[in-house]
Short mmCIF file of C-alpha atoms and ligand atoms in Angstrom, two decimals:
data_model
loop_
_atom_site.label_atom_id
_atom_site.label_comp_id
_atom_site.label_asym_id
_atom_site.label_seq_id
_atom_site.Cartn_x
_atom_site.Cartn_y
_atom_site.Cartn_z
CA MET A 1 -11.69 -19.68 -33.78
CA TYR A 2 -10.51 -16.47 -32.17
CA THR A 3 -10.92 -13.00 -33.63
CA THR A 4 -7.76 -11.00 -34.19
CA ALA A 5 -7.34 -7.30 -34.82
CA SER A 6 -4.56 -4.86 -35.35
CA LEU A 7 -4.85 -1.21 -34.42
CA PRO A 8 -4.65 0.87 -37.59
CA GLY A 9 -2.42 3.88 -38.07
CA TRP A 10 0.70 4.94 -36.28
CA ARG A 11 1.51 2.23 -33.75
CA ALA A 12 3.68 4.38 -31.49
CA LEU A 13 0.61 6.55 -30.89
CA HIS A 14 -1.38 3.57 -29.61
CA LEU A 15 1.41 2.62 -27.25
CA LEU A 16 1.47 6.19 -26.03
CA ARG A 17 -2.30 6.06 -25.37
CA PHE A 18 -1.82 2.76 -23.57
CA LYS A 19 0.89 4.25 -21.41
CA ASN A 20 -0.99 7.45 -20.63
CA SER A 21 -4.43 5.98 -19.84
CA PRO A 22 -4.04 2.23 -19.55
CA LEU A 23 -7.48 1.47 -18.07
CA LYS A 24 -9.36 3.43 -20.71
CA PHE A 25 -7.20 2.00 -23.47
CA LEU A 26 -7.51 -1.62 -22.34
CA THR A 27 -11.30 -1.32 -21.93
CA LYS A 28 -11.60 0.02 -25.49
CA VAL A 29 -9.27 -2.57 -26.97
CA HIS A 30 -11.24 -5.31 -25.22
CA GLU A 31 -14.10 -4.72 -27.65
CA LEU A 32 -11.95 -5.02 -30.75
CA GLY A 33 -11.08 -8.71 -30.81
CA ASP A 34 -9.86 -11.70 -28.84
CA MET A 35 -6.25 -10.92 -29.67
CA VAL A 36 -5.29 -7.37 -30.58
CA LEU A 37 -1.91 -6.26 -31.89
CA ILE A 38 -1.44 -2.84 -30.33
CA GLY A 39 2.08 -1.96 -31.39
CA GLU A 40 5.75 -2.76 -31.68
CA GLN A 41 8.66 -1.88 -29.47
CA GLY A 42 12.21 -2.46 -30.65
CA GLY A 43 10.94 -4.84 -33.33
CA ARG A 44 8.95 -6.92 -30.80
CA ARG A 45 5.21 -7.08 -31.07
CA VAL A 46 2.85 -6.15 -28.26
CA TYR A 47 -0.55 -7.86 -28.01
CA VAL A 48 -3.55 -7.63 -25.70
CA LEU A 49 -5.43 -10.89 -25.08
CA ASN A 50 -9.14 -10.43 -24.46
CA HIS A 51 -10.48 -13.98 -24.45
CA PRO A 52 -10.46 -16.03 -21.22
CA ASP A 53 -9.30 -19.14 -23.09
CA LEU A 54 -6.25 -17.26 -24.38
CA VAL A 55 -5.42 -16.15 -20.85
CA LYS A 56 -5.59 -19.81 -19.88
CA GLU A 57 -3.35 -20.81 -22.81
CA VAL A 58 -0.65 -18.42 -21.58
CA LEU A 59 -0.89 -18.80 -17.81
CA VAL A 60 -1.89 -22.44 -17.47
CA GLN A 61 -1.07 -24.33 -20.64
CA ASN A 62 2.23 -22.72 -21.75
CA PRO A 63 3.70 -21.02 -18.67
CA SER A 64 7.26 -22.14 -19.39
CA SER A 65 7.26 -20.38 -22.79
CA PHE A 66 7.02 -17.03 -21.02
CA ARG A 67 8.68 -14.90 -18.45
CA LYS A 68 7.19 -12.01 -16.51
CA GLY A 69 6.50 -8.76 -18.34
CA LYS A 70 8.62 -5.65 -18.22
CA ALA A 71 7.17 -4.08 -15.03
CA LEU A 72 8.01 -7.15 -12.94
CA GLN A 73 11.36 -7.60 -14.69
CA ILE A 74 12.18 -4.09 -13.48
CA ALA A 75 10.76 -4.81 -10.01
CA GLY A 76 13.12 -7.81 -9.98
CA LYS A 77 16.08 -5.45 -9.73
CA PHE A 78 14.86 -4.68 -6.24
CA LEU A 79 13.02 -7.89 -5.29
CA GLY A 80 15.95 -10.03 -6.44
CA GLN A 81 15.32 -13.76 -6.74
CA GLY A 82 12.06 -13.52 -4.80
CA LEU A 83 9.06 -15.75 -5.52
CA LEU A 84 7.27 -13.07 -7.54
CA THR A 85 10.11 -12.17 -9.90
CA SER A 86 12.29 -15.31 -10.15
CA GLU A 87 11.92 -17.57 -13.16
CA GLY A 88 12.24 -21.21 -14.24
CA GLU A 89 13.86 -23.75 -11.95
CA THR A 90 14.59 -21.18 -9.21
CA HIS A 91 10.92 -20.19 -9.11
CA MET A 92 9.76 -23.82 -8.97
CA ARG A 93 12.12 -24.62 -6.11
CA LEU A 94 11.02 -21.56 -4.12
CA ARG A 95 7.34 -22.25 -4.76
CA ARG A 96 7.67 -25.85 -3.50
CA LEU A 97 9.48 -24.58 -0.43
CA MET A 98 7.04 -21.82 0.47
CA GLN A 99 3.71 -23.39 -0.52
CA PRO A 100 3.11 -25.21 2.81
CA GLN A 101 3.15 -21.86 4.65
CA PHE A 102 0.10 -20.84 2.64
CA HIS A 103 -1.97 -24.02 2.92
CA ALA A 104 -5.47 -23.49 4.28
CA LYS A 105 -4.68 -25.54 7.39
CA HIS A 106 -1.68 -23.39 8.17
CA ILE A 107 -3.25 -20.00 7.51
CA ALA A 108 -6.31 -20.87 9.63
CA SER A 109 -4.15 -20.20 12.64
CA PHE A 110 -3.71 -16.56 11.50
CA ALA A 111 -7.41 -15.67 11.83
CA GLU A 112 -7.08 -14.71 15.47
CA THR A 113 -4.09 -12.44 14.83
CA MET A 114 -5.92 -10.78 11.94
CA ALA A 115 -8.98 -10.10 14.10
CA SER A 116 -7.07 -8.91 17.16
CA HIS A 117 -4.83 -6.57 15.16
CA THR A 118 -7.88 -5.06 13.48
CA GLU A 119 -9.47 -4.55 16.87
CA ARG A 120 -6.29 -2.87 18.05
CA MET A 121 -6.37 -0.52 15.08
CA LEU A 122 -9.94 0.47 16.04
CA ASP A 123 -8.70 1.50 19.50
CA SER A 124 -7.27 4.59 17.86
CA TRP A 125 -10.45 5.44 15.90
CA LYS A 126 -12.82 8.02 17.30
CA ASP A 127 -16.48 8.46 16.46
CA GLY A 128 -16.95 11.17 13.85
CA GLN A 129 -13.26 11.38 12.94
CA VAL A 130 -12.20 11.85 9.32
CA ARG A 131 -9.47 9.37 8.38
CA ASP A 132 -7.51 8.30 5.32
CA VAL A 133 -8.89 4.79 5.20
CA HIS A 134 -6.48 3.67 2.49
CA HIS A 135 -3.65 4.58 4.80
CA ASP A 136 -5.29 2.75 7.74
CA MET A 137 -5.79 -0.39 5.66
CA THR A 138 -2.17 -0.28 4.46
CA GLU A 139 -0.83 0.05 7.97
CA LEU A 140 -3.05 -2.78 9.21
CA ALA A 141 -2.17 -5.13 6.34
CA LEU A 142 1.52 -4.42 6.90
CA ASP A 143 1.12 -5.13 10.58
CA ILE A 144 -0.64 -8.44 9.86
CA ILE A 145 1.88 -9.64 7.28
CA ASN A 146 4.72 -8.82 9.66
CA GLN A 147 3.14 -10.65 12.55
CA THR A 148 1.94 -13.76 10.70
CA MET A 149 4.86 -14.31 8.34
CA PHE A 150 7.85 -12.97 10.24
CA GLY A 151 6.69 -12.89 13.89
CA HIS A 152 7.69 -9.23 13.84
CA THR A 153 5.86 -6.37 15.51
CA VAL A 154 6.01 -3.21 13.44
CA THR A 155 7.82 -0.46 15.28
CA GLU A 156 9.16 1.23 12.17
CA ASP A 157 7.94 4.34 10.48
CA VAL A 158 4.98 2.91 8.55
CA GLU A 159 4.36 6.26 6.91
CA ARG A 160 7.88 6.14 5.47
CA ILE A 161 7.52 2.51 4.37
CA GLY A 162 4.28 3.38 2.55
CA ARG A 163 5.95 6.30 0.79
CA ILE A 164 8.91 4.14 -0.26
CA ILE A 165 6.67 1.45 -1.68
CA GLU A 166 4.55 3.98 -3.55
CA GLN A 167 7.62 5.71 -4.94
CA ASN A 168 9.11 2.39 -5.96
CA SER A 169 5.86 1.41 -7.66
CA ARG A 170 5.83 4.73 -9.55
CA ASN A 171 9.46 4.27 -10.58
CA ASN A 172 8.84 0.76 -11.87
CA ILE A 173 5.83 1.80 -13.86
CA ARG A 174 7.59 4.87 -15.25
CA GLN A 175 10.52 2.76 -16.39
CA ALA A 176 8.27 0.10 -17.87
CA LYS A 177 6.31 2.78 -19.69
CA ALA A 178 9.31 4.69 -20.96
CA LEU A 179 8.94 4.80 -24.72
CA PHE A 180 12.26 6.52 -24.91
CA ARG A 181 14.96 6.17 -22.35
CA LEU A 182 15.41 9.00 -19.89
CA PRO A 183 18.61 11.01 -20.46
CA SER A 184 21.13 8.95 -18.54
CA PHE A 185 21.98 11.58 -15.89
CA LEU A 186 18.26 11.91 -15.02
CA ALA A 187 17.76 8.17 -14.92
CA ALA A 188 20.85 7.80 -12.74
CA SER A 189 19.69 10.41 -10.21
CA LYS A 190 16.19 8.88 -9.95
CA GLU A 191 17.72 5.42 -9.60
CA ALA A 192 20.06 6.66 -6.84
CA SER A 193 17.23 8.20 -4.81
CA ALA A 194 15.13 5.04 -5.22
CA GLN A 195 18.05 2.91 -4.07
CA GLU A 196 18.60 5.12 -1.06
CA SER A 197 15.02 4.82 0.18
CA LEU A 198 14.88 1.10 -0.53
CA ALA A 199 17.91 0.69 1.69
CA TYR A 200 15.60 1.52 4.61
CA LEU A 201 13.43 -1.52 3.84
CA ASP A 202 16.52 -3.69 3.51
CA GLN A 203 17.68 -2.50 6.88
CA ILE A 204 14.36 -3.63 8.48
CA ILE A 205 14.44 -6.99 6.73
CA TYR A 206 18.09 -7.78 7.49
CA ALA A 207 17.51 -6.84 11.15
CA MET A 208 14.62 -9.33 11.30
CA ILE A 209 16.84 -12.07 9.89
CA ALA A 210 19.71 -11.27 12.26
CA ASN A 211 17.40 -11.18 15.30
CA ARG A 212 15.91 -14.53 14.45
CA ARG A 213 19.30 -16.11 13.83
CA ARG A 214 20.28 -15.06 17.35
CA GLU A 215 17.17 -16.61 18.92
CA PRO A 216 17.08 -20.25 20.00
CA ASP A 217 15.14 -22.60 17.71
CA GLY A 218 11.67 -23.95 18.13
CA HIS A 219 9.53 -20.97 19.12
CA HIS A 220 8.33 -19.95 15.70
CA ALA A 221 6.44 -21.73 12.95
CA ASP A 222 6.45 -18.79 10.56
CA LEU A 223 7.83 -18.22 7.09
CA LEU A 224 11.02 -16.67 8.39
CA SER A 225 11.89 -19.72 10.51
CA MET A 226 11.00 -22.06 7.70
CA LEU A 227 13.33 -20.19 5.31
CA LEU A 228 16.13 -20.16 7.88
CA GLY A 229 15.76 -23.90 8.41
CA ALA A 230 15.41 -24.86 4.73
CA ALA A 231 18.31 -26.95 3.47
CA ASP A 232 19.30 -28.02 -0.04
CA GLU A 233 19.99 -31.65 -0.86
CA ASP A 234 23.67 -30.98 -0.15
CA GLY A 235 22.72 -29.64 3.29
CA SER A 236 23.48 -26.00 2.48
CA HIS A 237 21.20 -23.28 3.84
CA MET A 238 19.89 -20.10 2.26
CA THR A 239 22.08 -17.03 2.54
CA ASP A 240 20.81 -13.83 4.16
CA LYS A 241 20.43 -12.28 0.71
CA GLU A 242 18.32 -15.23 -0.53
CA ILE A 243 16.09 -15.00 2.55
CA ARG A 244 15.89 -11.20 2.20
CA ASP A 245 14.59 -11.59 -1.36
CA GLN A 246 11.73 -13.81 -0.16
CA LEU A 247 10.85 -11.65 2.82
CA ILE A 248 10.81 -8.39 0.91
CA THR A 249 8.63 -10.01 -1.76
CA ILE A 250 6.06 -11.22 0.78
CA TYR A 251 6.32 -7.93 2.64
CA ILE A 252 5.34 -5.96 -0.47
CA ALA A 253 3.14 -8.43 -2.41
CA GLY A 254 1.39 -9.37 0.81
CA HIS A 255 0.04 -6.04 1.96
CA GLU A 256 -0.43 -3.50 -0.81
CA THR A 257 -2.87 -5.63 -2.80
CA THR A 258 -4.97 -6.46 0.25
CA ALA A 259 -4.99 -2.85 1.44
CA ASN A 260 -6.18 -1.65 -1.96
CA THR A 261 -8.92 -4.29 -2.09
CA LEU A 262 -10.14 -3.24 1.34
CA ALA A 263 -10.08 0.47 0.48
CA TRP A 264 -12.06 -0.15 -2.71
CA THR A 265 -14.58 -2.26 -0.76
CA TRP A 266 -15.12 0.49 1.84
CA TYR A 267 -15.59 2.99 -0.94
CA LEU A 268 -18.12 0.78 -2.76
CA LEU A 269 -20.03 0.08 0.44
CA SER A 270 -20.26 3.76 1.24
CA GLU A 271 -21.81 4.38 -2.18
CA HIS A 272 -24.38 1.56 -1.99
CA GLU A 273 -26.67 1.70 0.97
CA GLU A 274 -28.54 -1.51 0.23
CA ALA A 275 -25.31 -3.51 0.09
CA GLU A 276 -24.16 -1.87 3.30
CA GLN A 277 -27.41 -2.85 5.05
CA MET A 278 -27.07 -6.46 3.85
CA PHE A 279 -23.45 -6.54 5.02
CA TRP A 280 -24.41 -5.28 8.48
CA ALA A 281 -27.37 -7.68 8.71
CA GLU A 282 -25.07 -10.62 7.98
CA LEU A 283 -22.46 -9.51 10.52
CA ASP A 284 -25.12 -9.05 13.20
CA GLU A 285 -26.68 -12.43 12.47
CA VAL A 286 -23.50 -14.51 12.16
CA LEU A 287 -21.30 -12.80 14.74
CA GLY A 288 -23.67 -10.88 17.03
CA GLY A 289 -20.88 -8.57 18.17
CA ARG A 290 -18.07 -11.09 18.74
CA LEU A 291 -14.81 -11.31 16.81
CA PRO A 292 -14.88 -13.50 13.68
CA THR A 293 -12.96 -16.78 13.66
CA PHE A 294 -11.70 -18.98 10.84
CA GLU A 295 -14.84 -21.14 11.21
CA ASP A 296 -17.08 -18.12 10.62
CA ILE A 297 -15.68 -17.36 7.17
CA PRO A 298 -17.88 -19.82 5.22
CA LYS A 299 -20.92 -18.34 6.98
CA LEU A 300 -20.05 -14.79 5.93
CA VAL A 301 -21.49 -15.46 2.49
CA TYR A 302 -22.47 -11.89 1.56
CA THR A 303 -19.21 -10.47 2.87
CA ARG A 304 -17.29 -12.81 0.57
CA GLN A 305 -19.50 -11.80 -2.36
CA LEU A 306 -18.72 -8.17 -1.57
CA ILE A 307 -15.00 -8.91 -1.77
CA GLN A 308 -15.40 -10.82 -5.03
CA GLU A 309 -17.42 -8.00 -6.58
CA SER A 310 -14.96 -5.40 -5.33
CA MET A 311 -12.08 -7.37 -6.90
CA ARG A 312 -14.10 -7.64 -10.10
CA LEU A 313 -14.56 -3.89 -10.48
CA TYR A 314 -11.26 -2.79 -8.97
CA PRO A 315 -8.82 -5.71 -9.21
CA ALA A 316 -5.70 -4.83 -7.23
CA ALA A 317 -3.72 -6.72 -9.89
CA TRP A 318 -5.25 -4.97 -12.89
CA MET A 319 -3.04 -6.42 -15.62
CA ILE A 320 -0.65 -9.32 -16.07
CA GLY A 321 2.16 -9.12 -18.61
CA ARG A 322 4.25 -11.90 -20.11
CA GLN A 323 7.14 -11.90 -22.56
CA ALA A 324 7.67 -14.90 -24.83
CA LEU A 325 10.98 -16.71 -24.24
CA GLU A 326 10.62 -18.77 -27.41
CA PRO A 327 8.33 -18.96 -30.45
CA VAL A 328 4.92 -20.20 -29.29
CA VAL A 329 1.43 -20.50 -30.74
CA ILE A 330 -1.36 -18.78 -28.79
CA GLY A 331 -4.92 -18.82 -30.10
CA GLY A 332 -3.60 -20.22 -33.38
CA GLN A 333 -1.37 -17.17 -33.81
CA GLU A 334 2.44 -17.37 -33.92
CA ILE A 335 4.08 -15.37 -31.18
CA ALA A 336 7.80 -14.68 -31.64
CA ALA A 337 10.41 -14.80 -28.88
CA GLY A 338 10.52 -11.36 -27.23
CA ASP A 339 6.89 -10.46 -28.01
CA THR A 340 4.79 -9.19 -25.11
CA LEU A 341 1.26 -10.27 -24.21
CA PHE A 342 -0.95 -8.31 -21.83
CA MET A 343 -4.01 -9.72 -20.08
CA SER A 344 -6.11 -7.25 -18.13
CA GLN A 345 -8.29 -8.26 -15.22
CA TYR A 346 -9.72 -4.74 -15.18
CA ALA A 347 -10.99 -4.96 -18.78
CA MET A 348 -12.01 -8.62 -18.66
CA HIS A 349 -13.97 -8.17 -15.41
CA ARG A 350 -15.99 -5.38 -17.03
CA SER A 351 -16.76 -7.29 -20.22
CA LYS A 352 -20.38 -7.32 -21.38
CA LYS A 353 -19.78 -10.79 -22.75
CA TYR A 354 -19.50 -12.29 -19.27
CA TYR A 355 -21.19 -9.84 -16.92
CA GLU A 356 -24.67 -8.40 -17.05
CA GLU A 357 -24.56 -4.66 -16.42
CA PRO A 358 -20.81 -4.88 -15.90
CA GLU A 359 -20.43 -1.35 -14.52
CA ARG A 360 -22.99 -1.96 -11.78
CA PHE A 361 -21.84 -2.88 -8.28
CA HIS A 362 -23.86 -5.99 -7.54
CA PRO A 363 -22.26 -8.42 -5.04
CA GLY A 364 -25.24 -10.78 -5.38
CA ARG A 365 -24.06 -11.76 -8.87
CA PHE A 366 -21.48 -13.98 -7.13
CA GLU A 367 -24.25 -16.09 -5.62
CA ASP A 368 -23.85 -19.89 -5.63
CA THR A 369 -22.68 -21.21 -8.95
CA PHE A 370 -22.17 -17.94 -10.86
CA LEU A 371 -18.46 -18.55 -11.44
CA LYS A 372 -19.29 -21.89 -13.07
CA THR A 373 -21.47 -20.13 -15.64
CA ILE A 374 -18.64 -18.00 -17.05
CA PRO A 375 -15.37 -19.24 -18.57
CA PRO A 376 -12.71 -19.81 -15.88
CA TYR A 377 -10.45 -16.90 -16.82
CA ALA A 378 -13.24 -14.37 -17.28
CA TYR A 379 -12.57 -13.74 -13.56
CA PHE A 380 -8.95 -14.01 -12.51
CA PRO A 381 -8.09 -11.54 -9.74
CA PHE A 382 -5.29 -13.82 -8.52
CA GLY A 383 -3.89 -14.83 -11.93
CA GLY A 384 -3.60 -18.55 -12.72
CA GLY A 385 -1.45 -21.58 -13.41
CA PRO A 386 1.84 -22.28 -11.62
CA ARG A 387 2.28 -18.57 -10.86
CA VAL A 388 -1.16 -18.05 -9.35
CA CYS A 389 -1.04 -15.84 -6.26
CA ILE A 390 0.39 -17.91 -3.42
CA GLY A 391 -1.39 -15.65 -0.91
CA ASN A 392 -4.91 -15.92 -2.39
CA ASN A 393 -6.50 -17.79 0.52
CA PHE A 394 -4.61 -15.67 3.00
CA ALA A 395 -5.91 -12.51 1.29
CA LEU A 396 -9.52 -13.70 1.12
CA MET A 397 -9.53 -14.64 4.78
CA GLU A 398 -7.80 -11.43 5.81
CA THR A 399 -10.14 -9.12 3.89
CA ALA A 400 -13.23 -10.94 5.24
CA ILE A 401 -11.99 -10.74 8.81
CA ILE A 402 -11.00 -7.07 8.63
CA LEU A 403 -14.31 -6.11 7.01
CA ALA A 404 -16.20 -8.06 9.68
CA VAL A 405 -14.35 -6.57 12.64
CA VAL A 406 -14.57 -2.98 11.39
CA GLY A 407 -18.07 -3.32 9.92
CA GLN A 408 -19.55 -4.46 13.22
CA LYS A 409 -18.42 -1.28 14.90
CA TYR A 410 -18.26 1.42 12.27
CA LYS A 411 -20.00 2.88 9.28
CA LEU A 412 -17.51 4.47 6.89
CA GLN A 413 -18.90 7.49 5.12
CA ARG A 414 -17.26 9.25 2.16
CA GLU A 415 -15.93 12.65 3.03
CA GLY A 416 -15.37 15.49 0.62
CA VAL A 417 -16.41 15.96 -2.97
CA GLN A 418 -13.24 14.71 -4.60
CA LYS A 419 -13.99 12.12 -7.28
CA VAL A 420 -12.68 8.66 -6.43
CA GLU A 421 -10.49 7.51 -9.29
CA PRO A 422 -8.33 4.46 -9.84
CA GLU A 423 -4.63 4.96 -10.30
CA PRO A 424 -3.01 2.02 -12.08
CA LEU A 425 0.48 1.70 -10.64
CA ILE A 426 1.90 -1.77 -10.03
CA THR A 427 -1.38 -2.27 -8.16
CA LEU A 428 -4.68 -0.44 -8.64
CA ARG A 429 -4.77 2.27 -6.02
CA ILE A 430 -7.24 4.99 -5.15
CA LYS A 431 -5.71 8.19 -6.46
CA GLY A 432 -4.84 10.48 -3.57
CA GLY A 433 -6.08 8.13 -0.81
CA LEU A 434 -9.60 7.72 0.58
CA SER A 435 -10.93 10.24 3.05
CA MET A 436 -13.80 8.86 5.14
CA LYS A 437 -15.70 9.80 8.25
CA VAL A 438 -15.86 6.89 10.70
CA LEU A 439 -19.15 6.70 12.59
CA ARG A 440 -19.72 4.29 15.46
CA ARG A 441 -22.60 2.00 14.59
CA GLY A 442 -24.03 0.98 17.95
CA ASN A 443 -27.75 1.65 17.96
CA ARG A 444 -27.40 4.47 15.47
CA GLN A 445 -27.05 2.28 12.44
CA THR A 446 -30.59 2.79 11.17
CA THR A 447 -30.52 6.56 11.46
CA ILE A 448 -27.10 7.19 9.92
CA ARG A 449 -27.25 8.67 6.45
C1 HEM B 501 -6.33 -9.14 -2.77
C2 HEM B 501 -5.07 -9.47 -2.59
C3 HEM B 501 -4.16 -10.00 -3.65
C4 HEM B 501 -4.25 -9.97 -5.02
C5 HEM B 501 -5.37 -9.38 -5.87
C6 HEM B 501 -3.09 -10.66 -5.55
C7 HEM B 501 -2.86 -10.87 -6.90
C8 HEM B 501 -1.80 -11.60 -7.41
C9 HEM B 501 -1.61 -11.95 -8.79
C10 HEM B 501 -2.56 -11.58 -9.93
C11 HEM B 501 -0.47 -12.66 -8.90
C12 HEM B 501 0.11 -13.28 -10.18
C13 HEM B 501 1.03 -12.32 -10.89
C14 HEM B 501 1.52 -12.87 -12.22
O1 HEM B 501 1.13 -13.95 -12.63
O2 HEM B 501 2.33 -12.19 -12.86
C15 HEM B 501 0.09 -12.75 -7.57
C16 HEM B 501 1.27 -13.40 -7.26
C17 HEM B 501 1.81 -13.44 -6.00
N1 HEM B 501 1.23 -13.00 -4.82
FE1 HEM B 501 -0.56 -12.11 -4.65
N2 HEM B 501 -2.30 -11.05 -4.51
C18 HEM B 501 -2.91 -10.69 -3.33
C19 HEM B 501 -2.47 -10.95 -2.04
C20 HEM B 501 -1.28 -11.57 -1.73
C21 HEM B 501 -0.84 -11.88 -0.39
C22 HEM B 501 -1.64 -11.59 0.89
C23 HEM B 501 0.40 -12.45 -0.51
C24 HEM B 501 1.32 -12.96 0.57
C25 HEM B 501 0.98 -13.17 1.82
C26 HEM B 501 0.72 -12.49 -1.93
C27 HEM B 501 1.90 -12.98 -2.44
C28 HEM B 501 2.10 -13.22 -3.79
C29 HEM B 501 3.32 -13.85 -4.32
C30 HEM B 501 4.54 -14.26 -3.51
C31 HEM B 501 3.12 -14.00 -5.70
C32 HEM B 501 4.07 -14.66 -6.70
C33 HEM B 501 3.70 -16.14 -6.80
C34 HEM B 501 4.54 -16.91 -7.80
O3 HEM B 501 4.96 -16.35 -8.81
O4 HEM B 501 4.73 -18.11 -7.56
N3 HEM B 501 -0.33 -11.97 -2.63
N4 HEM B 501 -0.74 -12.10 -6.67
#
């Protein structure tokens, strides 16, 4: 039996609180019941699900009764019929088509590229320099996704791409949050400026497609070639627009989340000396100064625990939303078509019910069989069911490799007194970036403070 609750008082006020401070709101609501009615919008009810089994009911047991929530519906205007935002039969067809590109056997071949591109990034780092590490991680993740998925070397203005994606993320969230519609002239002008900047991304993507179409076959085994070669039963191929939708989805979904996870991990390491020492000790023991390979990943046990703990405290995907397409029963409760359900990784991962001292950074909690001792969806950084993150293994390998390459050479030390705060946009960012001093490790590691 699940506990239900309904927030008392004026419901619009709760929604306003949710929209203004979502992390604080969701953490509070988590304590109130397994399923909490937080408000109504246009006659449709809005619930927050706080029990792992209910998350499973929605994502795994009844996925076809739901479509994506409002934020991704809005993102769909730009991402088109991409894997992340398409629904139903189209989604299933795309998932079947793209899945092989993400199989462990296939992504193993990316380890070398991930390591060498990280090493190349370090060529521009100088001992003692202060850098925006969030920016560095974004640029690197973008570089890696381009190279591994599209065989494309980034020559574009990465700064501009980052700004466009951030602006787009802010626009989506603002629209999803809008309790009342913006006056139409204001909405139209914001929409026009967003469209204009997004045209720059389209230009990059369409150029990639055109270049590859011009090249002779057979040289590439990447996602782009696979999409170009994919044929329907009737022999027809995907149009440029259909391919563009997939590429832009992977381009965005495939780098921002990883970059945020890495930035949060560097921040956490810089605040916890013991964890940092254990991380270094493992790198020295397993790698002894050489670049990590795919085969090394299982041996980097503590590094993987660090990533898991970082994604527990600061999950890049901090909330999943779904809207019911039809009447459906969840946790014994009738949900009407049009109702919205939110499930928050951020709140669930900090629940006292499943985690001892949930606010404490303690990578060792992910030792051995820990995940088997908590309900499956008490930890769900990559979602679940048929829409589980297709890039989860890619992301785990990439973050481990980048941490290992950088961590062998540098200590990253927090710079400045500015408080590090999460900013929940489409992904969970560090508000205002992450300023860090990069110090060469070498023989100085024991004396650095
Ligand atoms: C730490 C890194 C990452 C995190 C935390 C993350 C998280 C997630 C989550 C929670 C979902 C499910 C969203 C939902 O159900 O509404 C998702 C879906 C998706 N992710 Fe990731 N992701 C990460 C990295 C990546 C990477 C590296 C790629 C591509 C290379 C990627 C591509 C996608 C795609 C295409 C989907 C949609 C899958 C579908 O609906 O079939 N993600 N991701």
